[in-house]
Coordinates of C-alpha atoms in Angstrom, one line a residue:
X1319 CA -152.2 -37.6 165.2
X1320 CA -152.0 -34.5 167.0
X1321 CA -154.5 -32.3 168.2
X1322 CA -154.0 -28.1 168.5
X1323 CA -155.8 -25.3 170.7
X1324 CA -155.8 -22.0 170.5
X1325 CA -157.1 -19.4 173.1
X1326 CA -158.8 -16.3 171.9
X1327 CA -160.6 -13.6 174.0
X1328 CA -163.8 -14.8 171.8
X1329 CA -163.3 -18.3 170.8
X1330 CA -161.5 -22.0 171.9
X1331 CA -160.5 -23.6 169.0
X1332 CA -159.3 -26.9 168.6
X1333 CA -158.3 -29.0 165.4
X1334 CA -157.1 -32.7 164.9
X1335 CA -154.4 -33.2 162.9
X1336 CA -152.9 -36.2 160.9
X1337 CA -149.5 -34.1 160.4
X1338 CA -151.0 -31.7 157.8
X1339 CA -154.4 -33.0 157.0
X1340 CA -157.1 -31.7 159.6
X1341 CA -159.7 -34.8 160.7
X1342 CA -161.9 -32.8 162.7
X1343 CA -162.0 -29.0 163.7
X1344 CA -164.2 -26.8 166.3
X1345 CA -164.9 -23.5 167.8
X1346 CA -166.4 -23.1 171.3
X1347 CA -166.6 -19.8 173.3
X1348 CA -163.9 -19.3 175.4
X1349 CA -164.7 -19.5 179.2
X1350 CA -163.6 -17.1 182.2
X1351 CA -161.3 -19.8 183.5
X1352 CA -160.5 -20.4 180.1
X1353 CA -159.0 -24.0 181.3
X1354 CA -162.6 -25.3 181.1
X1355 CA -162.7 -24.3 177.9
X1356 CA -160.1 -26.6 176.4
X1357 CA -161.6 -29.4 178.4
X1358 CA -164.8 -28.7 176.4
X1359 CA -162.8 -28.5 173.3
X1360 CA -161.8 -31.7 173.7
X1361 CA -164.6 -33.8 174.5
X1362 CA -166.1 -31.6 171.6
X1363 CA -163.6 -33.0 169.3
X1364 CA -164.0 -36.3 170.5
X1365 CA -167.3 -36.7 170.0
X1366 CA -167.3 -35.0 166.3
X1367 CA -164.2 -37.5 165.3
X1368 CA -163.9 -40.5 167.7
X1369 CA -159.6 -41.2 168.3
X1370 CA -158.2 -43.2 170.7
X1371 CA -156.4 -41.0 173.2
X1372 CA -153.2 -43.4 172.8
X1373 CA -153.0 -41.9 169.1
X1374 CA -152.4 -38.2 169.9
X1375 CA -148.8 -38.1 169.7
X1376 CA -148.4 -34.5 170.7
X1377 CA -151.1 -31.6 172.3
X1378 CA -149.7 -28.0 171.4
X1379 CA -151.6 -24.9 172.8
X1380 CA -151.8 -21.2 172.2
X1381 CA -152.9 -18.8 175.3
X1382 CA -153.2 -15.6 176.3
X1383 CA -153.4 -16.8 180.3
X1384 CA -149.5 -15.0 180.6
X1385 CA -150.8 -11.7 178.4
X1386 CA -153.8 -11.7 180.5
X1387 CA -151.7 -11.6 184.0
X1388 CA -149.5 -8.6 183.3
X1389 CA -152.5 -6.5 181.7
X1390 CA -154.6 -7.6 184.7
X1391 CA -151.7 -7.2 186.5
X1392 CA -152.8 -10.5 188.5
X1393 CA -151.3 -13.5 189.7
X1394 CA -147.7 -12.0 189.6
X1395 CA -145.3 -12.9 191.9
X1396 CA -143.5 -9.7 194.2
X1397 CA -140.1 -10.2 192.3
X1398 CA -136.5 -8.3 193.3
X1399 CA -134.8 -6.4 189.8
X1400 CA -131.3 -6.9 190.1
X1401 CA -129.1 -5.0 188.0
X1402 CA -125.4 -5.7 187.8
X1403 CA -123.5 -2.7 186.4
X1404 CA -122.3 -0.5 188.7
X1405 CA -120.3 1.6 188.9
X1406 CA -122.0 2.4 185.5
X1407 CA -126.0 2.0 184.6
X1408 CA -126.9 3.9 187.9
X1409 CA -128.5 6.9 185.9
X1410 CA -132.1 5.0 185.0
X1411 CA -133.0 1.9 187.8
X1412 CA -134.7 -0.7 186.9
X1413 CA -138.7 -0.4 186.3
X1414 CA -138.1 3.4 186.0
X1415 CA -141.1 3.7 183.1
X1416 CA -143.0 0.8 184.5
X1417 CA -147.1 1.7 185.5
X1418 CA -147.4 2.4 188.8
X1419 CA -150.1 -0.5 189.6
X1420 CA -147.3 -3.1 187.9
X1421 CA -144.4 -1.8 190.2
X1422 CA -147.0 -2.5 193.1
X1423 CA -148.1 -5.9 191.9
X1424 CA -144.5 -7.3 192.3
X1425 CA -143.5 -5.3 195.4
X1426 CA -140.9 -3.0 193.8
X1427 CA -137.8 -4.0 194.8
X1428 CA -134.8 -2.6 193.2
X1429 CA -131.4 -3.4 193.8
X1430 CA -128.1 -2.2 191.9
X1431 CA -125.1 -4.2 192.4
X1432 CA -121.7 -4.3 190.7
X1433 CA -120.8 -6.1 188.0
X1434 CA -121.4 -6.0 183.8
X1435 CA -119.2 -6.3 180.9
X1436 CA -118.3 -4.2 177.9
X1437 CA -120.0 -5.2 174.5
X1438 CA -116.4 -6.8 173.8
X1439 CA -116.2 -9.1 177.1
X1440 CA -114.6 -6.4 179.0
X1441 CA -114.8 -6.4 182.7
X1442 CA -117.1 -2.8 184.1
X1443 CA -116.3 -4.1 187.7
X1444 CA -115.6 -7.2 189.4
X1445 CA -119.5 -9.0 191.0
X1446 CA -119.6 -8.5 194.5
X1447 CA -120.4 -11.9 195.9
X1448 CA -120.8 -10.5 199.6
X1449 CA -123.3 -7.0 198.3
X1450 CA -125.4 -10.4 196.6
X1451 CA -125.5 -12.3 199.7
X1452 CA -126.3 -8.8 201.9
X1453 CA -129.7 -9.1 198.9
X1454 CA -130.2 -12.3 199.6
X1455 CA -130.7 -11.8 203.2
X1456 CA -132.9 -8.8 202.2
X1457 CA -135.1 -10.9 200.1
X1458 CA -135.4 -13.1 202.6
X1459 CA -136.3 -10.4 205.5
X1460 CA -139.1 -9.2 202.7
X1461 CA -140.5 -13.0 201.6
X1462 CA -139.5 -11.6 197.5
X1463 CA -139.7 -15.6 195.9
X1464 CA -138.8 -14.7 192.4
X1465 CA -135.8 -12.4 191.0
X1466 CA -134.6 -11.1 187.7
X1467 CA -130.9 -10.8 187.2
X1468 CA -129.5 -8.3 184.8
X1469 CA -125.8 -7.3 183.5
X1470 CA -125.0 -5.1 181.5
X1471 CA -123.9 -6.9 177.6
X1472 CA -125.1 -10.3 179.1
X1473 CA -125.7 -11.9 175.5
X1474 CA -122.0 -10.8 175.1
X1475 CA -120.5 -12.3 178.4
X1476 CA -123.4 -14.0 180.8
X1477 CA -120.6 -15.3 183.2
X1478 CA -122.1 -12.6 186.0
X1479 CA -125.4 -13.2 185.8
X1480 CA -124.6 -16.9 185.9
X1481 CA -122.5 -16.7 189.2
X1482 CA -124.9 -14.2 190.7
X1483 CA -128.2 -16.7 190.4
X1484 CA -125.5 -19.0 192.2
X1485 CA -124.8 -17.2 194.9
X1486 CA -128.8 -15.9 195.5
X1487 CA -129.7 -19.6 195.0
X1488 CA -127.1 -20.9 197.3
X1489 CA -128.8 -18.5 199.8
X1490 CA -132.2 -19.2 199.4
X1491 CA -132.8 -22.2 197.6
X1492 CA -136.2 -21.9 196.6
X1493 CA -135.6 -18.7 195.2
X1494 CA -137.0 -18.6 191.3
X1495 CA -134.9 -16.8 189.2
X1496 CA -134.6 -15.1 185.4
X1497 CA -131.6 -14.0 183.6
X1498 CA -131.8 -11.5 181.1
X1499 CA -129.3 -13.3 179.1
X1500 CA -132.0 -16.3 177.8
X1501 CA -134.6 -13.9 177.8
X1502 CA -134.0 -10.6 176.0
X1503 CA -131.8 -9.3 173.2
X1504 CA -129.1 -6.8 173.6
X1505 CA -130.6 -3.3 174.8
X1506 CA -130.4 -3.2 178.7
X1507 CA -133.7 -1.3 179.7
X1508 CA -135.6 -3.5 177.6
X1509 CA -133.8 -6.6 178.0
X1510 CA -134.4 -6.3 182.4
X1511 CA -138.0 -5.1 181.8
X1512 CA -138.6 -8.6 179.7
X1513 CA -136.6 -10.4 182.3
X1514 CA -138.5 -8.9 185.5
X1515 CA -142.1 -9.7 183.5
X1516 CA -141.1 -13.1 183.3
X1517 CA -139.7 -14.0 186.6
X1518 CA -143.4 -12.4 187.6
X1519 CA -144.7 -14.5 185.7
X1520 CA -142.7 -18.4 187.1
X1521 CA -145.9 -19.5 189.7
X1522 CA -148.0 -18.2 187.1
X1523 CA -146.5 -20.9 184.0
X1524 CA -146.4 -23.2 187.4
X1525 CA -150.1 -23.2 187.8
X1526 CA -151.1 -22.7 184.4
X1527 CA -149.2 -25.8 182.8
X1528 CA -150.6 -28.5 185.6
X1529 CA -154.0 -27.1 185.4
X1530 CA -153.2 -27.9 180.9
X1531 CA -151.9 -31.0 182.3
X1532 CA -155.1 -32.0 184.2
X1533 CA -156.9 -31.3 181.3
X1534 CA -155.0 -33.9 179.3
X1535 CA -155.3 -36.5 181.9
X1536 CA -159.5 -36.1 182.5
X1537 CA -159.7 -36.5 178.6
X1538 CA -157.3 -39.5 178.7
X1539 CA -154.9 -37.9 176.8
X1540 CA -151.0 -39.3 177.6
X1541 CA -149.0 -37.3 175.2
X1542 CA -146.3 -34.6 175.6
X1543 CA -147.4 -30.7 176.0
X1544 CA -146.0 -28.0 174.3
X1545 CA -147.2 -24.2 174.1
X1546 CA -146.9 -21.7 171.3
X1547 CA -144.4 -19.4 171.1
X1548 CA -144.4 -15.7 169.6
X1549 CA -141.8 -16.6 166.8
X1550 CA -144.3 -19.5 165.4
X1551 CA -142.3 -22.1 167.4
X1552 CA -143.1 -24.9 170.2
X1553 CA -141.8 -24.9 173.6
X1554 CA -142.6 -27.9 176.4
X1555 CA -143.7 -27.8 179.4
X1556 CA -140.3 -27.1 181.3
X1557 CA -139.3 -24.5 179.0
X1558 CA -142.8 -22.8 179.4
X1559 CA -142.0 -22.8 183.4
X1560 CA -138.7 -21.1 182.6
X1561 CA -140.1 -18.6 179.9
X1562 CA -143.2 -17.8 180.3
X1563 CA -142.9 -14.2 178.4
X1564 CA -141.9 -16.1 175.4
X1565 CA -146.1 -17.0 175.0
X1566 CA -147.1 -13.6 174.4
X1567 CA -148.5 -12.9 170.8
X1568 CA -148.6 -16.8 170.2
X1569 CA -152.2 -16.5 169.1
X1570 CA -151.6 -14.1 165.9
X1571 CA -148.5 -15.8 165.2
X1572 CA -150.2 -19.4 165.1
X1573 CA -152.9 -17.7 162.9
X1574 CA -150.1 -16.5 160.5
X1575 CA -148.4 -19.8 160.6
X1576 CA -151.7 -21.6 159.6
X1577 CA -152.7 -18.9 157.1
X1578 CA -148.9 -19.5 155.1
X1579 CA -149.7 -23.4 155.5
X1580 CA -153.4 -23.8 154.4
X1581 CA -152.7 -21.2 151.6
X1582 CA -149.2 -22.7 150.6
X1583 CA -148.4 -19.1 150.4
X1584 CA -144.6 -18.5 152.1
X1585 CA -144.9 -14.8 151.5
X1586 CA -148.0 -12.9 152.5
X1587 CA -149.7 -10.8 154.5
X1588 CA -152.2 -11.8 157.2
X1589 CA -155.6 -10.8 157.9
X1590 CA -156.7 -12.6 161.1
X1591 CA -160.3 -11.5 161.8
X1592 CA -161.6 -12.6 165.6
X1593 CA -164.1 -11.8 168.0
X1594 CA -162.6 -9.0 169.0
X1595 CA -159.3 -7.8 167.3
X1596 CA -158.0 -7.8 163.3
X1597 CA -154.5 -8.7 163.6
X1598 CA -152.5 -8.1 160.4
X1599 CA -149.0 -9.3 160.2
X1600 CA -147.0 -10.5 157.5
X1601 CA -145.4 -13.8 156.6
X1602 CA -141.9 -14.1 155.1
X1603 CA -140.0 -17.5 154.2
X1604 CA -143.4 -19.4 155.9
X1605 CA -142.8 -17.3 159.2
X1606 CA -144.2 -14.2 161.1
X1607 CA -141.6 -11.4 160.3
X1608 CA -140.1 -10.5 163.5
X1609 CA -141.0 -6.5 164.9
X1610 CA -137.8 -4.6 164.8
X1611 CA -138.8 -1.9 167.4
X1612 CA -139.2 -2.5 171.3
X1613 CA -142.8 -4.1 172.4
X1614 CA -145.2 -2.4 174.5
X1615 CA -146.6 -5.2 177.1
X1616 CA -148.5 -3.7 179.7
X1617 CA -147.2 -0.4 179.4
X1618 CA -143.4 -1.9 180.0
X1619 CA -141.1 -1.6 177.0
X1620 CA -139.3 -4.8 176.0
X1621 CA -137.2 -6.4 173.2
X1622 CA -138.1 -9.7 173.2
X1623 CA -138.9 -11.6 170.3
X1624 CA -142.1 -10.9 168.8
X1625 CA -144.1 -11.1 165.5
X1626 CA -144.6 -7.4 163.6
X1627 CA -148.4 -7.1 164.2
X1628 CA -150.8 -4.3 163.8
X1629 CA -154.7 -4.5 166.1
X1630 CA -157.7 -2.7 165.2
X1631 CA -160.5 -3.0 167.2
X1632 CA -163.1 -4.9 164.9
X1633 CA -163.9 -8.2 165.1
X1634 CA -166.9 -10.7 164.7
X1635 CA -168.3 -9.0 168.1
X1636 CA -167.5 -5.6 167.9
X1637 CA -170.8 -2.8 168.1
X1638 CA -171.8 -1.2 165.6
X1639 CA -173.8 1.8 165.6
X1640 CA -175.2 2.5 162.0
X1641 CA -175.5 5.8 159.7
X1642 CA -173.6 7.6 157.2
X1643 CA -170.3 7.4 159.3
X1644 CA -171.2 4.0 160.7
X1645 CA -169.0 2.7 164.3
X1646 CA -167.5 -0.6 164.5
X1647 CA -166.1 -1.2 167.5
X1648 CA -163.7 -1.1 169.7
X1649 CA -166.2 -2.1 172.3
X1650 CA -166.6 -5.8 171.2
X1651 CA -169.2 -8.1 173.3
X1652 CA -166.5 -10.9 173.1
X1653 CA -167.0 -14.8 174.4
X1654 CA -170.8 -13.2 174.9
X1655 CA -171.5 -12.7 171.5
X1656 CA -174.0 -16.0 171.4
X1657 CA -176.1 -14.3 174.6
X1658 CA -176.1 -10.6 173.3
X1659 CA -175.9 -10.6 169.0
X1660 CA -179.2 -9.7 167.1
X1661 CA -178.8 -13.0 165.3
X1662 CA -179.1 -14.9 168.6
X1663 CA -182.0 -12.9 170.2
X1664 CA -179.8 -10.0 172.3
X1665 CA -180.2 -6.9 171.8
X1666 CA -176.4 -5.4 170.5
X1667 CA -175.9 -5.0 166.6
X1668 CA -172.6 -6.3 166.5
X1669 CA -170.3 -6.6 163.3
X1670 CA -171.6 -10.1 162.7
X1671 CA -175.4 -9.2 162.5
X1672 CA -174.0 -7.1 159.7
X1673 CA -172.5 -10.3 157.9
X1674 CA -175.4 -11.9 158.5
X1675 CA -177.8 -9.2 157.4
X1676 CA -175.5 -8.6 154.2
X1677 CA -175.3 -11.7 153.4
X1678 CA -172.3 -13.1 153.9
X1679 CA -172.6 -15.4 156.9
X1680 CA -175.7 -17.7 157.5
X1681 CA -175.6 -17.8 161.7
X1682 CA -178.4 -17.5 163.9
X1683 CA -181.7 -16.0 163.1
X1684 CA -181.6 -14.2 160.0
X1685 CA -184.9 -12.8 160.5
X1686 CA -183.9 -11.2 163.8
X1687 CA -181.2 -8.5 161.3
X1688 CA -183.9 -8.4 158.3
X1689 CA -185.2 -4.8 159.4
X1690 CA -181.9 -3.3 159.1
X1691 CA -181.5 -0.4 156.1
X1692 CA -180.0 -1.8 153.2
X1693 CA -177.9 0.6 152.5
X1694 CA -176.6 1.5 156.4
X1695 CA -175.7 -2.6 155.9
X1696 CA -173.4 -1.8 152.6
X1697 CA -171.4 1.5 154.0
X1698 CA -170.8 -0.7 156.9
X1699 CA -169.6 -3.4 155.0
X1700 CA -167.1 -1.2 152.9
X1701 CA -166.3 0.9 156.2
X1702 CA -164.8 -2.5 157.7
X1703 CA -163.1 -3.7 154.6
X1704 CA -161.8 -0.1 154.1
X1705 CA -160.0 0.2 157.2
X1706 CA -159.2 -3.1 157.2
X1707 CA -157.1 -2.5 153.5
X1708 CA -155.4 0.2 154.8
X1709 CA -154.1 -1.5 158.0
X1710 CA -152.7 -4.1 155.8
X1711 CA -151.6 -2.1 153.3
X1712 CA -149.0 -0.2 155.9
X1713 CA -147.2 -3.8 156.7
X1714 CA -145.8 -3.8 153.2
X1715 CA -142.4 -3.3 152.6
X1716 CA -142.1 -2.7 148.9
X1717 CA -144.5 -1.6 146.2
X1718 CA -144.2 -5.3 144.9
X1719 CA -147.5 -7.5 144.3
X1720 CA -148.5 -9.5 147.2
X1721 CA -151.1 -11.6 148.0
X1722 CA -153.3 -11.7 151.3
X1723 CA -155.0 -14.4 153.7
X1724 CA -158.2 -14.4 154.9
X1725 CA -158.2 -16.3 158.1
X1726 CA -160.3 -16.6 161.2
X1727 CA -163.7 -16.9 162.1
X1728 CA -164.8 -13.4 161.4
X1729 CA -162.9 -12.9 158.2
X1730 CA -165.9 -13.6 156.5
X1731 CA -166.9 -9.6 157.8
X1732 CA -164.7 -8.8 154.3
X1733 CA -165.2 -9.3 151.1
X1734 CA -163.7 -11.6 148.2
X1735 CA -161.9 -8.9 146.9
X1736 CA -159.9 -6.1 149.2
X1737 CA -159.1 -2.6 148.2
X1738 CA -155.3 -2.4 147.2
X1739 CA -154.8 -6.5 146.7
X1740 CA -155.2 -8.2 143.4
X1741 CA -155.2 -11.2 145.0
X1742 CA -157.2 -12.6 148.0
X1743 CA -157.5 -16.0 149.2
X1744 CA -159.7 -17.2 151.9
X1745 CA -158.5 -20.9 152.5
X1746 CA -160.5 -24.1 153.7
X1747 CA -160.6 -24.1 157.4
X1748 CA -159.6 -20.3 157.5
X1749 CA -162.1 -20.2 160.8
X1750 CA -159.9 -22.6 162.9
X1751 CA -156.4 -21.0 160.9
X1752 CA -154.5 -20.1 164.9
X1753 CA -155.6 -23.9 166.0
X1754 CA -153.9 -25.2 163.3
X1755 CA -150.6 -23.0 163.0
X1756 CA -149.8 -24.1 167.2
X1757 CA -150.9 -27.8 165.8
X1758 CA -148.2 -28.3 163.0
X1759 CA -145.9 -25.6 164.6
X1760 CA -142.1 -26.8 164.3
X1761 CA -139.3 -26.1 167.6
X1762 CA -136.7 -23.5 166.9
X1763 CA -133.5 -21.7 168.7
X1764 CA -132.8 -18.2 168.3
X1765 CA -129.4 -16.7 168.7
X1766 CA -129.1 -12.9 168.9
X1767 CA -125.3 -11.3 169.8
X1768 CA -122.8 -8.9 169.5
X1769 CA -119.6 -9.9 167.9
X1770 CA -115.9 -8.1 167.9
X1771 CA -114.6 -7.8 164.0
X1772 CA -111.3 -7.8 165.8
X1773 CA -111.4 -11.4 167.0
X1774 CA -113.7 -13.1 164.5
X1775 CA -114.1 -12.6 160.9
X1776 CA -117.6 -12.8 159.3
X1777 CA -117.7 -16.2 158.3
X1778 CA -116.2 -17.6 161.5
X1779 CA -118.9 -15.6 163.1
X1780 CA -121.7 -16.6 161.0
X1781 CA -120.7 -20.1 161.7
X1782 CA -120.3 -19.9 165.7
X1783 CA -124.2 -18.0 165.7
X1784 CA -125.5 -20.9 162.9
X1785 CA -124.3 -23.9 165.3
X1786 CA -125.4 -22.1 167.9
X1787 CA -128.8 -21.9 166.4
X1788 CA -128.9 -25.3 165.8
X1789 CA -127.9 -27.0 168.9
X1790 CA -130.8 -24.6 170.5
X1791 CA -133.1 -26.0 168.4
X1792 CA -132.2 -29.9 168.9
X1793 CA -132.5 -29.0 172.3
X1794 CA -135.8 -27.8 172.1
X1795 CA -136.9 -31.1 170.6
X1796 CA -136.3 -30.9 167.1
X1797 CA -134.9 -34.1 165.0
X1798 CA -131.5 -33.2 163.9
X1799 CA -131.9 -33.9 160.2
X1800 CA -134.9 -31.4 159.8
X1801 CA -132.9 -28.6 161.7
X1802 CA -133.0 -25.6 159.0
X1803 CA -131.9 -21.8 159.2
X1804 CA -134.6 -19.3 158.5
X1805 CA -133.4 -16.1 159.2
X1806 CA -129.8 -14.3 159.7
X1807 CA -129.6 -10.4 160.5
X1808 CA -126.1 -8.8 160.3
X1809 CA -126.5 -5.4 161.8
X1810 CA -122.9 -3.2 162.3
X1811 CA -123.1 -1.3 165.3
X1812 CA -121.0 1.7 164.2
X1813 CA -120.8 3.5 167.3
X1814 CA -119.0 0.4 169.0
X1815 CA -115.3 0.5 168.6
X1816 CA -113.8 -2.9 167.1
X1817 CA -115.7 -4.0 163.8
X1818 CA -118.5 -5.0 166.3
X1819 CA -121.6 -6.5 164.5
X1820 CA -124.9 -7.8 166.2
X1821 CA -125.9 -11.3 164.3
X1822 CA -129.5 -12.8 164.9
X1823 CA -130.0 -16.1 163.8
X1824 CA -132.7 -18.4 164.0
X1825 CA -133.1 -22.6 163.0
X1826 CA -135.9 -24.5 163.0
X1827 CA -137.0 -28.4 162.6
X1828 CA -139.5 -31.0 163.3
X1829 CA -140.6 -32.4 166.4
X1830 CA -139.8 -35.5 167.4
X1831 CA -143.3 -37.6 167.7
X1832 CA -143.4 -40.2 169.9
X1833 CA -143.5 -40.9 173.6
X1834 CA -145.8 -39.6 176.5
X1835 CA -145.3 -36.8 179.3

């Protein structure tokens, strides 16, 4: 068995899981320390389906803790950007665009060095071992702890960034550092601002995973610990201390994940209804299609891997104000919803008092929502599952029939039927859809590059990302029969010279059970 948690701003859930078949599945609020929260999910579970701790093979979570920091801007580390590129890439430094408040957070400190490569391998200028020590030093002098080293075509040629994390690490040994190679994909703005976020974020995934950890062990729990990732994958606990960015949008991707498995649907699109937040995404081949544009995380553009998902603001808690253009949201009463709902004796009409008064949702006191106008309850309703239709309807890609999930606790706000869908399915344990998805999620490696025509041809190339792919994957933990490719983007980059071509790949497999942490 295996047991999965996700983390919402509204709601813990947890589920336990006999591989596919879910034994026992809850829904707690989520608490300001959040960590408490998972403890009380598990004693929760516990006590709804007795297991023998020894029996969990595996504990997989979903969280928003990292999200949460660089919104907040809290917790982050005062990190040094180190670009490698001169005499070229001097035009724009590094965290240019960045919020003001961010930049202060991690102490902005900007260094450009030499360094870099052409998108073919080519040498910009040779790395400048004694500039890198003269940082060092400066670091040192200024008490920086983490650094993010960038070159310019990296994923082409990481050799610089490799012997620079050397030379700053032979210097100061407890230095922590990021490279921009593992992190982000080919753009160099983007690529740095996703490395500097998550060299931030090391004593963050430091504290964050032993405090998981200490959960575990007060609930007797001795299995290994992995946390979502934002491409539907599982990464443990060392990976999550090296790449902590690579946690943002788990939650809606685990939802989409467990909406494609509880449905048996491998091509849909995704309504995940919370507390808060809709999040609508869709799900190709059984897995989150992947955003193609750069992602906004705190105000900082990156490229990162992330799942293509739209927000709106209504969810289970969001305020409504009734009339003939009724409000829902974006104010939402979040992990509070149980103190300040109609339903529970508060005082805030809130989108589920409108379930429950329409009925849709037994919850609560119904008596307490009983006075409401009939009709104000029905435009309501259709106002929600209007704007709700059209949100989904944009993630299409074709004209094409397609069907949609329902998940998440306040998916019962909609209707049976949605506006623009012939067909709707709401599946059993839609409420708990994210806890299952990070509980039966599979480990993957993702390979994205630039290739030269002129040295390679396709199939060669193809190949060399594939293996690639694969050997990332087993290394992530995946059994090596199980190992599958899911996705492969070709994408000529015509303004290169050379027949250049930028390949994505990305494998998955199982995870090998068995064994503690």
């Amino acid at each position: 068995m295996h047991i999965g948690i996700d983390v919402g701003g509204t709601n813990t859930d947890a589920v336990l899981v006999d591989r596919t078949h879910v034994l026992e599945a809850v829904k707690n609020p989520t608490t300001s320390d959040v960590t408490s929260g998972i403890i009380g999910a598990l004693d929760d579970l516990a006590a709804g389906r007795p297991f023998d701790p020894q029996d969990i093979d595996a504990v997989a979570i979903g969280t928003t803790h990292f999200t949460n920091a660089v919104v907040q801007a809290r917790g982050l580390a005062s990190t040094a950007a180190i670009r490698l590129g001169l005499p070229a890439a001097a035009g724009v430094p590094p965290l240019t665009a960045w919020p003001r408040r961010l930049r202060l957070a991690l102490g902005d400190h900007v260094y450009l060095c030499s360094g870099g490569h052409e998108f073919d391998g080519r040498e910009i200028s040779p790395l400048d071992e004694d500039e890198l020590r003269r940082v060092a030093a400066d670091l040192a002098a200024k008490g920086v702890r983490s650094a993010a080293i960038t070159s310019i075509f990296s994923p082409v040629n990481a050799e610089v960034e490799l012997r620079a994390a050397e030379i700053l690490r032979a210097e100061l040994p407890e230095l922590r550092v990021s490279l921009s190679h593992e992190i982000g994909r080919v753009g160099l703005l983007e690529r740095e601002n996703a490395t500097v976020i998550n060299a931030s974020l090391l004593p963050v995934a430091e504290q964050i995973t032993n405090a998981f950890l200490k959960a575990l062990d007060k609930a007797g729990i001795d299995a290994p610990l992995y946390l979502s990732q934002n491409d539907g994958t599982l990464m443990d606990v060392d990976y999550v201390r090296r790449y902590p960015v690579a946690t943002f949008a788990a939650g809606p991707t685990n939802s989409m994940r467990g909406a494609a498995v509880l449905s048996g649907l491998s091509d849909c699109i995704v309504v995940d209804v919370g507390g808060t937040t809709t999040d609508v995404g869709a799900v190709v081949g059984g897995f989150p299609r992947p955003a193609t544009t750069e992602v906004d995380i705190g105000g900082v553009r990156t490229n990162f891997r992330m799942p293509d998902v739209v927000s709106i603001g209504i969810g289970g808690g969001s305020r409504v104000t009734l009339g003939d253009t009724p409000v829902i949201g974006p104010e939402s009463v979040g992990f509070l919803i149980h103190q300040e709902a109609m339903v529970f004796g508060g005082s805030t009409l809130t989108a589920t008092d409108i379930a429950v008064a329409g009925g849709r949702l037994r919850l609560g006191d119904p008596s307490l929502v009983a006075h409401l106008d009939r009709a104000d309850v029905r435009r309501c309703q259709q106002a929600i599952a209007e704007r709700v239709a059209v949100l989904a309807d944009s993630m299409r890609t074709s004209a094409e029939p397609i069907p949609m999930v329902l998940v998440g606790g306040g998916s019962v706000l909609l209707p049976e039927e949605m506006p623009g869908f012939d067909a709707v399915v709401r599946p059993e344990h839609f409420a708990v859809a994210n806890a299952i998805g990070a509980a039966i999620a599979q480990v993957g490696g993702e390979v994205d590059k630039v290739y030269s025509g002129q040295d390679l041809d396709r199939e060669d190339i193809l190949a060399e990302a594939k293996a690639e792919a694969r050997q990332k994957a087993l290394l992530a933990g995946a059994t090596a029969d199980s190992i599958r490719i899911v996705e492969v983007d070709e994408l000529p980059m015509a303004y290169l010279p050379g027949n250049a071509v930028r390949v994505r790949v990305k494998a998955v497999g199982d995870l090998i059970f068995g064994g503690s942490r």
